[in-house]
Every structure is written in C-alpha cells, then in structure tokens.
Amino acid sequence: MMTFSLKIMMKEEIQTKGFVYRIIMRVVSGRFRGTRLEAVNGDKTRPTTDKVKEAMFSMLMPYLDGGDVLDLYAGTGGLSIEAVSRGMTHATLVDRQFQAIKVIQENIEKTHHADEFTILKSPAQQALLNFVVNSKKFDLIFLDPPYAKETIAADMSFMAENGLLNSGAIILAESNDEANLPNESDDFSIIQQKHYGITVVTIYQYEG
C-alpha cells in the first residue's frame, strides 16, 4: 500500500469521437480557491460535474467545521480538496488506479499544503480494513464509487460496525438513480437527497 500526503470544483470530462480529453478543474471556494487542478485521462473515473458539486457543498456547508475526511473512491481527489479548502482539517484519499494516484499527487503539490492530505493507493475495502487496524475515525465521508459498483450500503455498514465513524459523522453518497441505497436505520438518518438527471446525491448522518 502506497501512502502519501490534498482538493476541487471541476468541469466534466469531455469525450468526442472516441477521444477523452484531459480537462482542467479548479477549487471553487475557501483557502485554495482558484487553484487549477487536473483530471484523469480515460474512463476509469467519473468526475462530478460543476452543477452537482455546487449542490453537494451547499448541502454540506453546515458540517464543514473541522474534522477528518475520507474520500474512499477519490478519482481526482476533487471532493476532498474542496472540503479541506472550505474548513475540514485533514483528508485521506483512497484510489486503486495508478493514474488517479499520479494526478492526485500532482494536484497536492499545487495546493502547497501536502501535510493536510494523505493518499492511499489501495482497493477501498482493503483501505477500510487498514483503518480498523489503525483505529482511524472520520467525520465526513465521500462515497462515490463507479456506477457499476453498488458498494455504498456495504461500505456504510462496515464503517458503522467497525468503529470508523465519529458520532454525528456525515456521509455523502453519489450514485445513479438505479443504485440500491441504504434507507434510514438505527445507525443512519437521511438528511437530504436530491436528483440531478441520473445522479442521486444522498447525505446521511451517523447516529451512533
């Protein structure tokens, strides 16, 4: 497992006639506002559009008051960087793709605050096990797996059962409208849920 020690408002990845163009993103608000960051070539990541990202952070604003962030399917690292820029203390970004890790490393250098970020090159489930062993706890979690992978419910259950969430932790899940998302339970309440085309953004709060 590779460890490093980053964040973003981004434009959509543009695909034309079979070619995928590497586009430029920027941090939208906070300490890193205006910092230009790069996206990942190819179709291994699914960048969050500007419209959806703005809506996400509008919903999250009351909770961005310090604490540790976990971005379990980090891609470019855009969500975590924006969160730290807006007030969170530290972010851990996980991705299994080498190209994504390379781009995140490049973006970290552009923030000039590498000590506020940790990057793990690892499958998400392996990373969660590592956090259990090291008694890690998080306050804000981004779950944005590839649409083909319906892992959100399993990830949330694992984190609750293994003590990875601080009391009142917030989980933001991004999925498509066909995903099997968890309902409210003894462990989680749904604070907000909004639909943007086929994209569904759900914010949960941990009740443990």
Short mmCIF file of C-alpha atoms in Angstrom, two decimals:
data_model
loop_
_atom_site.label_atom_id
_atom_site.label_comp_id
_atom_site.label_asym_id
_atom_site.label_seq_id
_atom_site.Cartn_x
_atom_site.Cartn_y
_atom_site.Cartn_z
CA MET A 1 0.00 0.00 0.00
CA MET A 2 1.40 3.39 -1.02
CA THR A 3 0.89 6.31 1.34
CA PHE A 4 1.35 9.97 0.53
CA SER A 5 0.14 13.02 1.94
CA LEU A 6 -4.77 17.31 -0.97
CA LYS A 7 -8.72 19.49 -3.34
CA ILE A 8 -11.80 20.88 -6.10
CA MET A 9 -14.51 22.27 -8.33
CA MET A 10 -14.34 20.58 -11.67
CA LYS A 11 -15.59 20.58 -15.22
CA GLU A 12 -16.92 17.46 -16.87
CA GLU A 13 -14.59 15.16 -18.73
CA ILE A 14 -15.22 15.77 -22.42
CA GLN A 15 -15.37 12.87 -24.87
CA THR A 16 -15.55 13.49 -28.62
CA LYS A 17 -15.29 10.92 -31.43
CA GLY A 18 -13.75 8.34 -29.13
CA PHE A 19 -11.12 10.63 -27.65
CA VAL A 20 -11.15 11.58 -23.96
CA TYR A 21 -9.64 14.99 -23.30
CA ARG A 22 -7.85 15.81 -20.08
CA ILE A 23 -9.61 18.87 -18.70
CA ILE A 24 -8.74 21.43 -16.06
CA MET A 25 -10.57 21.73 -12.74
CA ARG A 26 -10.41 24.40 -10.10
CA VAL A 27 -11.02 24.80 -6.41
CA VAL A 28 -14.24 26.79 -6.16
CA SER A 29 -14.22 28.23 -2.65
CA GLY A 30 -12.16 28.56 0.51
CA ARG A 31 -8.42 28.78 1.14
CA PHE A 32 -7.46 27.10 -2.13
CA ARG A 33 -10.00 28.96 -4.26
CA GLY A 34 -8.96 29.30 -7.89
CA THR A 35 -6.24 26.64 -7.77
CA ARG A 36 -6.25 24.84 -11.11
CA LEU A 37 -6.13 21.07 -10.85
CA GLU A 38 -6.00 18.29 -13.39
CA ALA A 39 -8.41 15.45 -14.12
CA VAL A 40 -7.63 11.86 -15.06
CA ASN A 41 -7.35 10.64 -18.64
CA GLY A 42 -9.56 7.77 -19.74
CA ASP A 43 -12.79 6.23 -18.48
CA LYS A 44 -11.66 4.79 -15.14
CA THR A 45 -13.00 7.77 -13.21
CA ARG A 46 -16.33 9.60 -13.33
CA PRO A 47 -15.78 13.27 -12.43
CA THR A 48 -18.57 15.08 -10.61
CA THR A 49 -19.99 17.91 -12.70
CA ASP A 50 -19.86 21.55 -11.60
CA LYS A 51 -23.62 21.66 -11.07
CA VAL A 52 -23.67 18.59 -8.84
CA LYS A 53 -20.56 19.63 -6.93
CA GLU A 54 -22.00 23.06 -6.15
CA ALA A 55 -25.19 21.41 -4.89
CA MET A 56 -23.20 18.97 -2.76
CA PHE A 57 -21.25 21.64 -0.95
CA SER A 58 -24.31 23.80 -0.48
CA MET A 59 -25.84 20.87 1.42
CA LEU A 60 -22.61 20.17 3.31
CA MET A 61 -21.85 23.75 4.36
CA PRO A 62 -23.18 23.40 7.95
CA TYR A 63 -20.82 20.47 8.57
CA LEU A 64 -17.52 21.82 7.20
CA ASP A 65 -16.20 22.98 10.55
CA GLY A 66 -13.10 20.85 11.04
CA GLY A 67 -12.50 17.13 11.37
CA ASP A 68 -11.18 14.28 9.25
CA VAL A 69 -12.38 13.49 5.73
CA LEU A 70 -12.34 10.11 4.00
CA ASP A 71 -12.71 10.00 0.20
CA LEU A 72 -12.98 6.27 -0.43
CA TYR A 73 -13.15 6.38 -4.26
CA ALA A 74 -11.14 9.55 -4.75
CA GLY A 75 -10.61 9.64 -8.52
CA THR A 76 -9.09 13.10 -8.97
CA GLY A 77 -9.41 13.99 -5.28
CA GLY A 78 -11.77 16.83 -6.13
CA LEU A 79 -14.29 16.35 -3.35
CA SER A 80 -11.75 16.09 -0.55
CA ILE A 81 -9.77 19.09 -1.70
CA GLU A 82 -12.86 21.26 -1.78
CA ALA A 83 -13.80 20.07 1.70
CA VAL A 84 -10.41 20.93 3.18
CA SER A 85 -10.37 24.24 1.33
CA ARG A 86 -13.72 25.06 2.96
CA GLY A 87 -12.83 24.15 6.52
CA MET A 88 -12.11 20.47 7.15
CA THR A 89 -8.83 19.68 8.92
CA HIS A 90 -7.38 16.70 7.04
CA ALA A 91 -8.41 14.37 4.21
CA THR A 92 -7.48 10.79 3.38
CA LEU A 93 -7.94 9.93 -0.30
CA VAL A 94 -8.15 6.31 -1.48
CA ASP A 95 -7.95 5.05 -5.05
CA ARG A 96 -6.74 1.82 -6.60
CA GLN A 97 -5.84 3.26 -10.03
CA PHE A 98 -2.22 4.27 -10.59
CA GLN A 99 -3.18 7.07 -12.99
CA ALA A 100 -5.60 8.57 -10.47
CA ILE A 101 -2.95 8.46 -7.74
CA LYS A 102 -0.46 10.19 -10.02
CA VAL A 103 -2.91 13.02 -10.78
CA ILE A 104 -3.78 13.44 -7.10
CA GLN A 105 -0.07 13.68 -6.26
CA GLU A 106 0.34 16.41 -8.89
CA ASN A 107 -2.66 18.25 -7.51
CA ILE A 108 -1.34 18.02 -3.97
CA GLU A 109 1.77 19.91 -4.98
CA LYS A 110 -0.37 22.72 -6.36
CA THR A 111 -2.15 23.26 -3.03
CA HIS A 112 1.13 23.80 -1.14
CA HIS A 113 -0.50 22.09 1.85
CA ALA A 114 0.53 18.46 1.41
CA ASP A 115 0.57 17.93 5.18
CA GLU A 116 -3.24 18.25 5.21
CA PHE A 117 -3.75 15.25 2.91
CA THR A 118 -2.93 11.55 2.88
CA ILE A 119 -3.26 9.39 -0.24
CA LEU A 120 -3.56 5.61 -0.20
CA LYS A 121 -3.17 3.52 -3.35
CA SER A 122 -5.42 0.66 -2.37
CA PRO A 123 -8.74 -1.04 -3.10
CA ALA A 124 -11.43 0.57 -0.98
CA GLN A 125 -12.20 -2.49 1.12
CA GLN A 126 -8.53 -3.11 1.89
CA ALA A 127 -8.18 0.52 2.95
CA LEU A 128 -11.14 0.17 5.32
CA LEU A 129 -9.53 -2.84 6.96
CA ASN A 130 -6.32 -0.85 7.35
CA PHE A 131 -8.23 1.96 9.05
CA VAL A 132 -9.75 -0.52 11.52
CA VAL A 133 -6.31 -1.88 12.42
CA ASN A 134 -5.03 1.67 12.96
CA SER A 135 -8.13 2.81 14.91
CA LYS A 136 -8.94 5.60 12.45
CA LYS A 137 -12.17 7.58 12.75
CA PHE A 138 -13.71 10.05 10.30
CA ASP A 139 -16.15 12.96 10.42
CA LEU A 140 -17.01 13.41 6.71
CA ILE A 141 -17.01 10.56 4.21
CA PHE A 142 -17.42 10.74 0.44
CA LEU A 143 -18.71 7.55 -1.22
CA ASP A 144 -18.67 7.96 -4.98
CA PRO A 145 -17.91 4.51 -6.42
CA PRO A 146 -18.16 3.78 -10.15
CA TYR A 147 -21.81 3.49 -11.12
CA ALA A 148 -21.31 -0.17 -11.97
CA LYS A 149 -20.35 -0.94 -8.37
CA GLU A 150 -23.14 -0.83 -5.80
CA THR A 151 -20.93 -0.81 -2.72
CA ILE A 152 -22.34 2.17 -0.80
CA ALA A 153 -24.60 0.18 1.53
CA ALA A 154 -21.87 -2.35 2.29
CA ASP A 155 -19.28 0.39 2.90
CA MET A 156 -21.58 2.26 5.29
CA SER A 157 -22.45 -0.89 7.20
CA PHE A 158 -18.79 -1.86 7.54
CA MET A 159 -17.78 1.58 8.81
CA ALA A 160 -20.57 1.65 11.39
CA GLU A 161 -19.90 -1.88 12.62
CA ASN A 162 -16.15 -1.38 12.92
CA GLY A 163 -15.97 1.97 14.68
CA LEU A 164 -14.67 4.09 11.80
CA LEU A 165 -17.18 6.91 12.29
CA ASN A 166 -17.17 9.63 14.90
CA SER A 167 -20.51 10.46 16.49
CA GLY A 168 -22.58 12.58 14.10
CA ALA A 169 -20.35 11.80 11.12
CA ILE A 170 -21.69 12.86 7.72
CA ILE A 171 -21.66 10.54 4.69
CA LEU A 172 -22.23 11.95 1.22
CA ALA A 173 -23.09 9.25 -1.31
CA GLU A 174 -23.19 9.89 -5.05
CA SER A 175 -24.82 7.21 -7.19
CA ASN A 176 -27.06 6.68 -10.18
CA ASP A 177 -30.82 6.50 -9.84
CA GLU A 178 -30.81 2.69 -10.05
CA ALA A 179 -28.41 2.10 -7.16
CA ASN A 180 -29.56 0.19 -4.10
CA LEU A 181 -29.03 2.89 -1.47
CA PRO A 182 -29.50 2.24 2.25
CA ASN A 183 -32.63 3.56 3.91
CA GLU A 184 -32.75 5.23 7.30
CA SER A 185 -31.84 2.86 10.14
CA ASP A 186 -30.74 2.82 13.76
CA ASP A 187 -27.25 3.74 12.53
CA PHE A 188 -28.03 6.37 9.87
CA SER A 189 -30.59 9.06 9.18
CA ILE A 190 -31.06 10.71 5.78
CA ILE A 191 -30.58 14.48 5.99
CA GLN A 192 -31.09 15.33 2.32
CA GLN A 193 -31.45 13.59 -1.03
CA LYS A 194 -31.51 15.30 -4.42
CA HIS A 195 -31.65 14.09 -8.02
CA TYR A 196 -29.69 15.63 -10.91
CA GLY A 197 -30.56 13.72 -14.06
CA ILE A 198 -29.48 10.14 -13.37
CA THR A 199 -27.24 11.25 -10.49
CA VAL A 200 -28.53 10.93 -6.93
CA VAL A 201 -26.82 12.75 -4.05
CA THR A 202 -27.74 11.50 -0.58
CA ILE A 203 -26.44 12.86 2.72
CA TYR A 204 -26.57 10.57 5.75
CA GLN A 205 -25.75 11.30 9.38
CA TYR A 206 -24.35 8.61 11.65
CA GLU A 207 -26.46 8.21 14.79
CA GLY A 208 -24.03 6.04 16.73
#
